[in-house]
Structure formats: structure tokens, C-alpha cells
Short mmCIF file of C-alpha atoms and ligand atoms in Angstrom, two decimals:
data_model
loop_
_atom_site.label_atom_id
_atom_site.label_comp_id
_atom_site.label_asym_id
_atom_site.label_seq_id
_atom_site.Cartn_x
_atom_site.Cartn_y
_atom_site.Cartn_z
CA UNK A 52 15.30 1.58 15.13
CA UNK A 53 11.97 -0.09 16.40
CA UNK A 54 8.72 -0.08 13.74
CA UNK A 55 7.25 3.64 13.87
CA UNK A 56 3.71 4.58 12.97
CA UNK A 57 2.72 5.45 9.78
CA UNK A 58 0.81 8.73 11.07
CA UNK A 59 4.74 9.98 11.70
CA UNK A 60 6.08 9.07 7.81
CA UNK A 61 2.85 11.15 6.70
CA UNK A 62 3.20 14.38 8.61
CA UNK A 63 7.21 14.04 8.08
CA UNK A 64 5.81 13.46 4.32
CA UNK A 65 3.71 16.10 4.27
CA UNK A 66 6.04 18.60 5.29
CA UNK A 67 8.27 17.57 2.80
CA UNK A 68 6.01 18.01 0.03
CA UNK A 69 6.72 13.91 -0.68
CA UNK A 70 4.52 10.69 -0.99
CA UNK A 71 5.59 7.20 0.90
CA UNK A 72 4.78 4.01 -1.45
CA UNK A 73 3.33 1.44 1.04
CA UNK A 74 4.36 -1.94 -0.60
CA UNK A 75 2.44 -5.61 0.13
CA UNK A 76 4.58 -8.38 1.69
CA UNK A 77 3.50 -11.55 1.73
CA UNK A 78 7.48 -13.24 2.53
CA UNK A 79 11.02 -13.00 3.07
CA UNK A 80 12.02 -12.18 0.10
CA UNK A 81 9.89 -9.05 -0.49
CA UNK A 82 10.51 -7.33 2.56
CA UNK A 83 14.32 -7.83 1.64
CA UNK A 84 13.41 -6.15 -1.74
CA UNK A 85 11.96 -3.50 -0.07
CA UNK A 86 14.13 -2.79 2.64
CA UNK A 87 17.01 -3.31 -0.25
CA UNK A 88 15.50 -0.55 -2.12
CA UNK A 89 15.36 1.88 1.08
CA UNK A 90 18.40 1.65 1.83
CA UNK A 91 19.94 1.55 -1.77
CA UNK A 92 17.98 5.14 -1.85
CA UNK A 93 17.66 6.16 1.66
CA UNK A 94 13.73 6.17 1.39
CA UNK A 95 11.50 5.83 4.91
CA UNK A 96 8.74 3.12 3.96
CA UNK A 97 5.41 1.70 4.65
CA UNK A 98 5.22 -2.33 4.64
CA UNK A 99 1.64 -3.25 4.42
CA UNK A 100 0.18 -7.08 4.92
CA UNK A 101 -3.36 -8.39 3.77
CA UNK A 102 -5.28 -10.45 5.44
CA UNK A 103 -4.29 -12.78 2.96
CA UNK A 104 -0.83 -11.97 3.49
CA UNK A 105 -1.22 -12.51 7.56
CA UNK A 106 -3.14 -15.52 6.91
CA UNK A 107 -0.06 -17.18 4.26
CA UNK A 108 2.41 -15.69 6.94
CA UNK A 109 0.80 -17.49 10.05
CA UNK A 110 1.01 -13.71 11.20
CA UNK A 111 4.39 -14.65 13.81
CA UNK A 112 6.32 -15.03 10.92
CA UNK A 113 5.68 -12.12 9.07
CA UNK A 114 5.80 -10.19 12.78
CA UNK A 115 9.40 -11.62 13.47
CA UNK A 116 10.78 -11.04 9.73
CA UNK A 117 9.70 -7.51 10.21
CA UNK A 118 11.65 -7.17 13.21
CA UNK A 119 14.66 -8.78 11.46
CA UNK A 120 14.16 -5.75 8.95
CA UNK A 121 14.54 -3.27 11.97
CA UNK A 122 17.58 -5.02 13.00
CA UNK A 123 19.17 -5.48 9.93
CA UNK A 124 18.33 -1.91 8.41
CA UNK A 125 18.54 0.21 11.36
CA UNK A 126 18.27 3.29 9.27
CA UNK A 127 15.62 3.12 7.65
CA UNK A 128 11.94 4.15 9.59
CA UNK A 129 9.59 1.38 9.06
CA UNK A 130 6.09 1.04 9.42
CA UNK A 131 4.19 -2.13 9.34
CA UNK A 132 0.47 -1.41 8.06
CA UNK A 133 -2.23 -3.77 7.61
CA UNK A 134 -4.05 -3.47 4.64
CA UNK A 135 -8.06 -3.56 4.06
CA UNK A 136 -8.70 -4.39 7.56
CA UNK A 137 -12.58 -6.18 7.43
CA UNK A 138 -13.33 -5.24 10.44
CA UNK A 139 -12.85 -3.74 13.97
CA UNK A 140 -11.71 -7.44 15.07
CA UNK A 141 -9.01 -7.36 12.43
CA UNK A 142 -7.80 -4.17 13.10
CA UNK A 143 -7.30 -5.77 16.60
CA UNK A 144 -5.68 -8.63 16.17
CA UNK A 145 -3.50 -6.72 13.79
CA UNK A 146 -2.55 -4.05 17.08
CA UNK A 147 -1.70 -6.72 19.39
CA UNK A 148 0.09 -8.86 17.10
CA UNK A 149 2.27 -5.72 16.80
CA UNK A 150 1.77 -3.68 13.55
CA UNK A 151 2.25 0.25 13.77
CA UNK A 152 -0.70 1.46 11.82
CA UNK A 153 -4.24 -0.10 10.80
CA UNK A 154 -6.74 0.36 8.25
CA UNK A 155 -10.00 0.15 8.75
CA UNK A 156 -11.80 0.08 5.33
CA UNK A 157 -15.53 0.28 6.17
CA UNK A 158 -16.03 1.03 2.72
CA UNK A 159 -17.28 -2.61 2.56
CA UNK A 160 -18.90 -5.13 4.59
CA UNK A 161 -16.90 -7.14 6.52
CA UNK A 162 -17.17 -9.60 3.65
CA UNK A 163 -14.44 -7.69 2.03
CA UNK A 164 -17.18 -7.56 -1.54
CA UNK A 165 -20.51 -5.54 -0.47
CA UNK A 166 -20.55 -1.66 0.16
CA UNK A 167 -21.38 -0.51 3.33
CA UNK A 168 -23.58 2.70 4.33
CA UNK A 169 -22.08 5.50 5.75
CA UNK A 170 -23.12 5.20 8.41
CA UNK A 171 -21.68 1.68 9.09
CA UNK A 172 -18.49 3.00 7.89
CA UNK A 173 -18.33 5.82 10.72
CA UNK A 174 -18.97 3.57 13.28
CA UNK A 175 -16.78 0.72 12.28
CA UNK A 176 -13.97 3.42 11.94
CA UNK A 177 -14.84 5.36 14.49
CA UNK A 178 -14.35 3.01 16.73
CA UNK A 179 -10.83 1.57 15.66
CA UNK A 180 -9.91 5.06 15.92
CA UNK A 181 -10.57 5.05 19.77
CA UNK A 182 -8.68 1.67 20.07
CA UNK A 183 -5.87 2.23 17.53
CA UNK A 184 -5.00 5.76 18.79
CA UNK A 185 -5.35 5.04 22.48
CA UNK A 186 -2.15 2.98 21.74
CA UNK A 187 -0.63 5.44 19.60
CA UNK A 188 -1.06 3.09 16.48
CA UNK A 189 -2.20 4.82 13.29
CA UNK A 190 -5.41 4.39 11.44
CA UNK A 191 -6.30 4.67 7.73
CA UNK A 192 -10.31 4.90 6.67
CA UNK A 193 -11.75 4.66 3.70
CA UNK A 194 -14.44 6.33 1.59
CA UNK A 195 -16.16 5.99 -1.58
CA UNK A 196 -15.57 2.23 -3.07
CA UNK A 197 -12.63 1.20 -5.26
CA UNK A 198 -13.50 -1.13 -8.18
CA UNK A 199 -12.21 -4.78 -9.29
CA UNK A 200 -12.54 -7.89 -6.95
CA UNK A 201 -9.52 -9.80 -8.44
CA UNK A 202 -7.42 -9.78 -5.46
CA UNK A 203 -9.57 -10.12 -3.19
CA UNK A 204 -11.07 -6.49 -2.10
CA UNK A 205 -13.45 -4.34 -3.59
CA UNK A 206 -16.78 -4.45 -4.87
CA UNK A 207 -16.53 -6.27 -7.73
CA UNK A 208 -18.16 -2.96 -9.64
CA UNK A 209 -17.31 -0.85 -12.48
CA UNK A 210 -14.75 1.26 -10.81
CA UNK A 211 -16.57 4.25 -11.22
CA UNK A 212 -19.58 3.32 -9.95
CA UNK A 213 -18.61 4.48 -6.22
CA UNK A 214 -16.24 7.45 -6.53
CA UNK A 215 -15.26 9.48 -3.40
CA UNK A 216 -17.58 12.26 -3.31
CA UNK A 217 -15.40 15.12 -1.72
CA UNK A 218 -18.55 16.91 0.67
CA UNK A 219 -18.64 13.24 2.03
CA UNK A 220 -15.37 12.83 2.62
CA UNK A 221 -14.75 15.50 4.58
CA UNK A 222 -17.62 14.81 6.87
CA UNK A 223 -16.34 11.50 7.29
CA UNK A 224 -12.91 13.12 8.26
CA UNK A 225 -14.24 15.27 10.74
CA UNK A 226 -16.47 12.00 11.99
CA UNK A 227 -14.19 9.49 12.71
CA UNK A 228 -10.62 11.42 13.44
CA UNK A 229 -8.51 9.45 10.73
CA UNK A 230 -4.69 9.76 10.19
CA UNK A 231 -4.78 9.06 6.34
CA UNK A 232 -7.68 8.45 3.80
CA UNK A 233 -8.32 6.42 1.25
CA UNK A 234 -10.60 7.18 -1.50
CA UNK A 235 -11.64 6.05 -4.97
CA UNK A 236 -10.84 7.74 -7.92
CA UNK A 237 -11.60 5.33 -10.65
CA UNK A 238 -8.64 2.81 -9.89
CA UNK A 239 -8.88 -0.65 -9.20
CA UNK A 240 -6.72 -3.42 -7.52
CA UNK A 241 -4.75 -5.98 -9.85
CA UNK A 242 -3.49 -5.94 -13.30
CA UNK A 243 -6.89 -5.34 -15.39
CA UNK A 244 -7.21 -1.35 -14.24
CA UNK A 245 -7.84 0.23 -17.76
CA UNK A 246 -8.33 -1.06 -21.14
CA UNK A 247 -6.39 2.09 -22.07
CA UNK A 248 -3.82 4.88 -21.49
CA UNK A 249 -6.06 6.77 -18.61
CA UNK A 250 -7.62 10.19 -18.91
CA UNK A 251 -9.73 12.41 -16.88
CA UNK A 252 -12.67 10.53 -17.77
CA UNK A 253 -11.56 7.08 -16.20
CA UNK A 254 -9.03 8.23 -13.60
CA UNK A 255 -10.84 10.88 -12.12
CA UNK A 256 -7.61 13.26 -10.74
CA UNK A 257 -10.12 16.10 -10.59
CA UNK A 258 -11.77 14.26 -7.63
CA UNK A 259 -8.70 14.19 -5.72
CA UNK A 260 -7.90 17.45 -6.06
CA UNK A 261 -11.42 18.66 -5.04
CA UNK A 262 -11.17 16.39 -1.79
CA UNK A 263 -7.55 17.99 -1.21
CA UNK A 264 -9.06 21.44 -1.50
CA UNK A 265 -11.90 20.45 1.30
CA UNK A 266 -9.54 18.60 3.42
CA UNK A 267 -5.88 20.36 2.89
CA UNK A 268 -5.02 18.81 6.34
CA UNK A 269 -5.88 15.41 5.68
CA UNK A 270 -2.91 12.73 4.33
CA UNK A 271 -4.91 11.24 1.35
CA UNK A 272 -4.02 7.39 0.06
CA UNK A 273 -4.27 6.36 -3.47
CA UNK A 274 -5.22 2.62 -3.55
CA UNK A 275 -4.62 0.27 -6.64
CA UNK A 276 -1.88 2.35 -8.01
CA UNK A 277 0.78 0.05 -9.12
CA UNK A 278 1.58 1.29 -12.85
CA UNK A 279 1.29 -2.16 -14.50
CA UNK A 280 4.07 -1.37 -17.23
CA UNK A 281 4.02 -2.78 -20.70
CA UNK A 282 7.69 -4.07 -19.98
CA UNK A 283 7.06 -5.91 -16.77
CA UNK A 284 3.74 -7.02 -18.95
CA UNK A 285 6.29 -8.02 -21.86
CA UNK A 286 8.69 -10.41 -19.83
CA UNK A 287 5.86 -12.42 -18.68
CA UNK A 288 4.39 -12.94 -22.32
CA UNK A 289 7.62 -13.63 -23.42
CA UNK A 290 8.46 -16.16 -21.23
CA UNK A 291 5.18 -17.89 -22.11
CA UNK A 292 2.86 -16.17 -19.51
CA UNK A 293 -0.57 -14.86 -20.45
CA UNK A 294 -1.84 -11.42 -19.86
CA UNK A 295 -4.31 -9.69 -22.03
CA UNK A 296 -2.96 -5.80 -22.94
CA UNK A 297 -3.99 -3.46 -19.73
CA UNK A 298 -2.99 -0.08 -18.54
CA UNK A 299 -2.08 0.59 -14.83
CA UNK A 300 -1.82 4.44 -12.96
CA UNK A 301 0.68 6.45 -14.94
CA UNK A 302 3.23 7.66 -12.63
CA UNK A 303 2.83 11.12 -13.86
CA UNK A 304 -1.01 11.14 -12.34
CA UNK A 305 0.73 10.00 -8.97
CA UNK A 306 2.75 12.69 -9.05
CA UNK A 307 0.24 15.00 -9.61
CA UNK A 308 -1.83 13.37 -7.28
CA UNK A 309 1.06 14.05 -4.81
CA UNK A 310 1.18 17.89 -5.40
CA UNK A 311 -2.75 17.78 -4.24
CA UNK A 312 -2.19 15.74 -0.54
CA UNK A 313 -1.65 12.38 -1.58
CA UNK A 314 1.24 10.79 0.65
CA UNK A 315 0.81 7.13 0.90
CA UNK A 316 0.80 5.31 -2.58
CA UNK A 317 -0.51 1.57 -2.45
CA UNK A 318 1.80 -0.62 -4.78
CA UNK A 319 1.24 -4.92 -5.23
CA UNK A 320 0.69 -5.63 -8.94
CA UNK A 321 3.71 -4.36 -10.06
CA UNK A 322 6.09 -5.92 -7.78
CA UNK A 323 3.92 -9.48 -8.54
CA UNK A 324 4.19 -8.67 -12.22
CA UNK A 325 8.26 -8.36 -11.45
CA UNK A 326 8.50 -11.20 -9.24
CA UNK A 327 6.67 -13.42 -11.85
CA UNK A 328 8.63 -12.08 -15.39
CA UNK A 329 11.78 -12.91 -13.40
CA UNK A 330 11.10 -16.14 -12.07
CA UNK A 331 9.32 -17.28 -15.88
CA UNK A 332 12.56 -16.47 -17.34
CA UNK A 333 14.60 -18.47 -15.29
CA UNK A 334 12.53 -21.21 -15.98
CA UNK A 335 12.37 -20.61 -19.81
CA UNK A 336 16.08 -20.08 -20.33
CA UNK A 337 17.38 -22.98 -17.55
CA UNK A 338 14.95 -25.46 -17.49
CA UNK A 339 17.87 -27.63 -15.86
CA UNK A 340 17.66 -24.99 -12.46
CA UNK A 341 15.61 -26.90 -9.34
CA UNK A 342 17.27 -24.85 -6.57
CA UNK A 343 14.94 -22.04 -5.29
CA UNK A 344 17.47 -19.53 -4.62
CA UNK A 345 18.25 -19.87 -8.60
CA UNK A 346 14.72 -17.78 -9.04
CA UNK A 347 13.81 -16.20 -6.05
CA UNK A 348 17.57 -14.22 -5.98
CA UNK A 349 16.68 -12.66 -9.37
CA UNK A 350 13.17 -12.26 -8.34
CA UNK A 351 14.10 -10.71 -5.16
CA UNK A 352 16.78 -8.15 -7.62
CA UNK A 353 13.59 -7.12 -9.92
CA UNK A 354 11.00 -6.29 -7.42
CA UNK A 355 13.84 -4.39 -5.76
CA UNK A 356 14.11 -2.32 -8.79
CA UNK A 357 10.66 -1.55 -9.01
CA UNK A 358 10.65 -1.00 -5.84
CA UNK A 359 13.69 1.53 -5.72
CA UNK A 360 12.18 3.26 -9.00
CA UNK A 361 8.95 3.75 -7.11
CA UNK A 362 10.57 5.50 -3.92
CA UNK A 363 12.48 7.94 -6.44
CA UNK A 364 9.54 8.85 -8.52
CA UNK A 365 7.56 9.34 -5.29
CA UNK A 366 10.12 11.54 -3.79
CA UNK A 367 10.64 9.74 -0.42
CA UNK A 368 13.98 9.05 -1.36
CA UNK A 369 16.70 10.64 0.60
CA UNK A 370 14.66 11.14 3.04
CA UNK A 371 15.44 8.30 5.70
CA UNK A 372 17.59 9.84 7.60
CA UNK A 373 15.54 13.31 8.73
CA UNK A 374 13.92 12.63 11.84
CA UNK A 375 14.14 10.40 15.04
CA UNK A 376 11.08 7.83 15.55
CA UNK A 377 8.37 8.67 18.09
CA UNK A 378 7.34 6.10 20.41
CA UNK A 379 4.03 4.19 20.13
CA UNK A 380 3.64 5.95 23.73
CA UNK A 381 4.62 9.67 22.18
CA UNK A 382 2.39 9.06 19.56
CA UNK A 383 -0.72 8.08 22.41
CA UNK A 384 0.05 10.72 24.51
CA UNK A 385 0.18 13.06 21.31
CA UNK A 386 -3.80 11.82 20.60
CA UNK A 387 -4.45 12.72 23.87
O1 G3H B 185 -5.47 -4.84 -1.71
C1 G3H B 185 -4.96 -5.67 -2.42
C2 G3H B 185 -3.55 -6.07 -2.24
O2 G3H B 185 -2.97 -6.17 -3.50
C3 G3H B 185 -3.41 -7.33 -1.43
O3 G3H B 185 -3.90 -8.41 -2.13
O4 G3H B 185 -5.45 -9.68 -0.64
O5 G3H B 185 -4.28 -10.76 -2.57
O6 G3H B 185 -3.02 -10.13 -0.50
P1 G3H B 185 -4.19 -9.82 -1.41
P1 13P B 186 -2.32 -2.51 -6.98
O1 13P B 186 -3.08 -3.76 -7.27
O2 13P B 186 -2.56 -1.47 -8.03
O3 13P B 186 -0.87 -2.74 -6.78
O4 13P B 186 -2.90 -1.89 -5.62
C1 13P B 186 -2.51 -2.39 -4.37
C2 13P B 186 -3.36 -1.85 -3.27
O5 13P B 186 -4.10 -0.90 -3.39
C3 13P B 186 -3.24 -2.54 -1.97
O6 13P B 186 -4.13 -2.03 -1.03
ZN1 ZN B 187 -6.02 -1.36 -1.68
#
């Protein structure tokens, strides 16, 4: 089947009481650990790029491998996301160049590092909104600012410093006409997320259920929720890597964060963390090995376990096969 829009996974997600982890590709071999997993558990599923990712990808070839995924997984819906769009330009190039959904995250300047006003926000959004939707393409906004700068997006502040107030976010709902939003609840992007196991005082899951009550309609997106776990951290310290001790979003917390309106999870770290542990131990155990595929097969295998873990904690599983795709055009003529 051709790419379909993320805003049809959501509502499909919704009404199945599910979320949809949206996983970052940056090459071949991810999106055939992803699409791997899907089919191994029958899972629909969001494939997001950065602009990092477009930018290593030369954007055509991450385009045409995404189509190869289409052809070569015809069962599985697909939707190809970009990630922490900077601005309204990004958002689209990313439309044209074909992807099915956009986000727009006018949380931040378009420097990707310094927080924006609301007002900016609206009107950045706002008006992807009008140019995403008139081409049935789905948009994700965000509100309230996520911490850590690590990889590349967010403020570079203490994580709670700009947490999603829930009065706001509504407001900004209403404003701009999103399909999905993202807001902050105390997570940040990359490995370092908590010095320890999280509670309510660090991962705020009271926030996001407060925003779910104000905005029960809305699909809500948890950034910066890969679950780091100590035995992806373990293989890379044991195979001579170096990672101080951190704690990632328990998967519990997602899956209360799914009962409250949460349908798109955002996933990286953890499939880096898997890619990396496999790939070190190759190189530890058969230091003699020089052909690529000797590493990047078993790298491909553990991401694709992650990856397949993920989808069946998240619920999506099973769930490929329940509805036929909408057209970009449907989906237009739907906004209309
Ligand atoms: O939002 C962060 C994602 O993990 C993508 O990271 O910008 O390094 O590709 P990246
Ligand atoms: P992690 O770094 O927790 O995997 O988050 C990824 C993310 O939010 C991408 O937008
Ligand atoms: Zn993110």
C-alpha cells in the first residue's frame, strides 16, 4: 500500500484504545528493522526522519528506501513523519519531497535551541497547518519545551523548566487546528534523561493527564521516550563503551500515559543504544571481521527486537491489518 498519513494511524489508534511508536531512521538498515518488526507483529507504524536524518540521507534516498518499504511490506500502513521540523520552510520541503505527516515544533526558534513565544508558535504552526492539510498531509505541534540539547533539539534547559501547562495547551489546540500534540512532561531527548528511577516529581504524568482531561479529543505525543534499559546500557560497557548510569521513561508510565490520550510514542535512543551494543560486540569478540554486513546484520536483528518489544508493549500490534489507507486526497477533502 502507498505511505498513509499519520492523522489516520491516530484516529484508527485512538479508537482502539492503542499508542503507535514513531521510530527515527536515519538508513537502510533501520527502516528494515522496523518494517521487520511490523510485520513480525502485524503493528501499523510511524517512520520519522530529522533534519539530521534528511540531511545524512540526501533526502532522495531516504524518500526512495521508504517506498521500497511500501513495496516490500505491502501490509503494513506506513507513515513517513518528519521530526522537529524548524520551521514552516522545513515542513515544506519535507511535503513536497513526499512525507505523509509534518511537525512543526514552534516550541523553539528556528535555531532548533531558543524557546519561542506563544505567539510565534501559533503562527509558525498555524500556518503549516493551512499548507500541510490543504494536501491532506498531517501536522504535529508542539507546546511547552522538552529539555536536553544532546541530539540536537531542545533547549538545552533543565527539563522541567518549560513543562506543558494544560490551559495553554488547549488554547493552542483550538488556535492552530493540529492533528497530534506534543508536549513536555519532564523528558528529555538522548540517553542522560534521569539520574534515577523516575517519579511524579521528575516525570510529571499528572501533567498529561490534566492536558488529556482539557483536550480528550486531541492525539497527544510523548517525545524523548525511549526507555534507555540497563541491559542495552550493559552490552555497550561491556564491550568497552562508556556510558555513565542513567534512567530512561519506564514503559509502565507510557502505558499509563496511553490510557490518558497519548498515541504516538517518540523512540531513537534505544534503538542507537541497540545498534551500538551489537555492533561493539562484534568487534570485541571478532576483531578479525572487516565485512560490514558481519555487524550491521546483527545490528539490524537487535534494533528489530527493540523495536518489536516496543510495538507489543504499546499495543499497536495486531493491528495492521484493520483498515484500508485513505488517500492524501481523502484526507484533504476530509479537512475541508
Ligand atoms: O529528536 C531527536 C531525535 O532523536 C533525532 O535526533 O537530530 O540526532 O537525528 P537527530
Ligand atoms: P529519545 O531520545 O528518548 O529516543 O526520543 C526521541 C524523540 O523524541 C525524537 O523526536
Ligand atoms: Zn523529539
Amino acid at each position: 500500500m502507498p505511505l498513509v498519513t499519520m492523522r489516520q494511524l491516530l484516529d484508527e489508534a485512538a479508537k482502539g484504545g492503542y499508542g503507535v511508536g514513531a521510530f527515527n531512521v536515519n538508513n537502510m538498515e533501520q527502516i528494515q528493522s522496523i518494517m521487520e518488526a511490523a510485520r513480525e507483529t502485524k503493528s501499523p507504524v510511524i517512520i520519522q526522519a530529522s533534519r539530521g536524518a534528511r540531511s545524512y540521507s540526501q533526502d532522495r534516498f531516504l524518500y526512495h528506501l521508504m517506498i521500497a518499504a511500501t513495496e516490500v511490506y505491502p501490509e503494513i500502513p506506513v507513515a513517513l513523519h518528519l521530526d522537529h521540523g524548524n520551521s514552516p520552510e522545513t515542513c515544506k520541503s519535507a511535503i513536497e519531497m513526499g512525507f505523509t505527516s509534518v511537525m512543526m515544533d514552534g516550541s523553539l526558534m528556528p535555531d532548533g535551541k531558543t524557546p519561542s513565544t506563544y505567539e510565534y508558535n501559533v503562527k509558525a504552526t498555524r500556518e503549516v497547518v493551512e499548507m500541510a492539510h490543504a494536501k491532506g498531509v498531517t501536522v504535529e505541534g508542539e507546546i511547552g519545551v522538552l529539555g536536553g540539547i544532546e541530539d540536537g533539539h531542545g533547549a538545552g534547559v533543565d527539563a522541567l523548566a518549560h513543562v506543558t501547562d494544560p490551559a495553554q495547551a488547549a488554547e493552542f489546540a483550538r488556535a492552530t487546528g493540529i492533528d497530534a500534540l506534543a508536549i513536555a512532561i519532564g523528558t528529555s531527548h538522548g540517553a542522560y534523561k534521569f539520574t534515577r528511577k523516575p517519579t511524579g516529581d521528575i516525570l510529571k504524568m499528572d501533567v498529561l493527564i490534566e492536558i488529556h482531561r482539557q483536550l480528550p479529543a486531541t492525539h497527544l505525543v510523548m517525545h524523548g521516550s525511549s526507555s534507555v534499559p540497563k541491559d542495552l546500557q550493559d552490552i555497550i560497557n561491556q564491550y568497552g563503551g562508556k556510558l555513565r548510569p542513567t534512567w530512561g521513561v519506564p514503559v509502565e508510565e507510557i502505558q499509563l500515559g496511553i490510557r490518558n490520550g497519548v498515541r504516538k510514542i517518540n523512540v531513537d535512543t534505544d534503538n542507537r543504544l541497540a545498534i551500538t551494543g551489537a555492533i561493539r560486540k562484534v568487534f570485541a569478540e571478532k576483531p578479525e571481521e572487516f565485512d560490514p554486513r558481519s555487524y550491521l546484520k546483527p545490528a539490524r536483528e537487535a534494533m528489530k527486537k527493540v523495536v518489536a518489544q516496543r510495538m507489543t508493549q504499546f499495543g499497536q500490534a495486531g493491528h495492521a491489518g484493520d483498515y484500508a489507507p485513505l488517500s492524501l486526497q481523502e484526507m484533504a477533502a476530509r479537512y475541508r
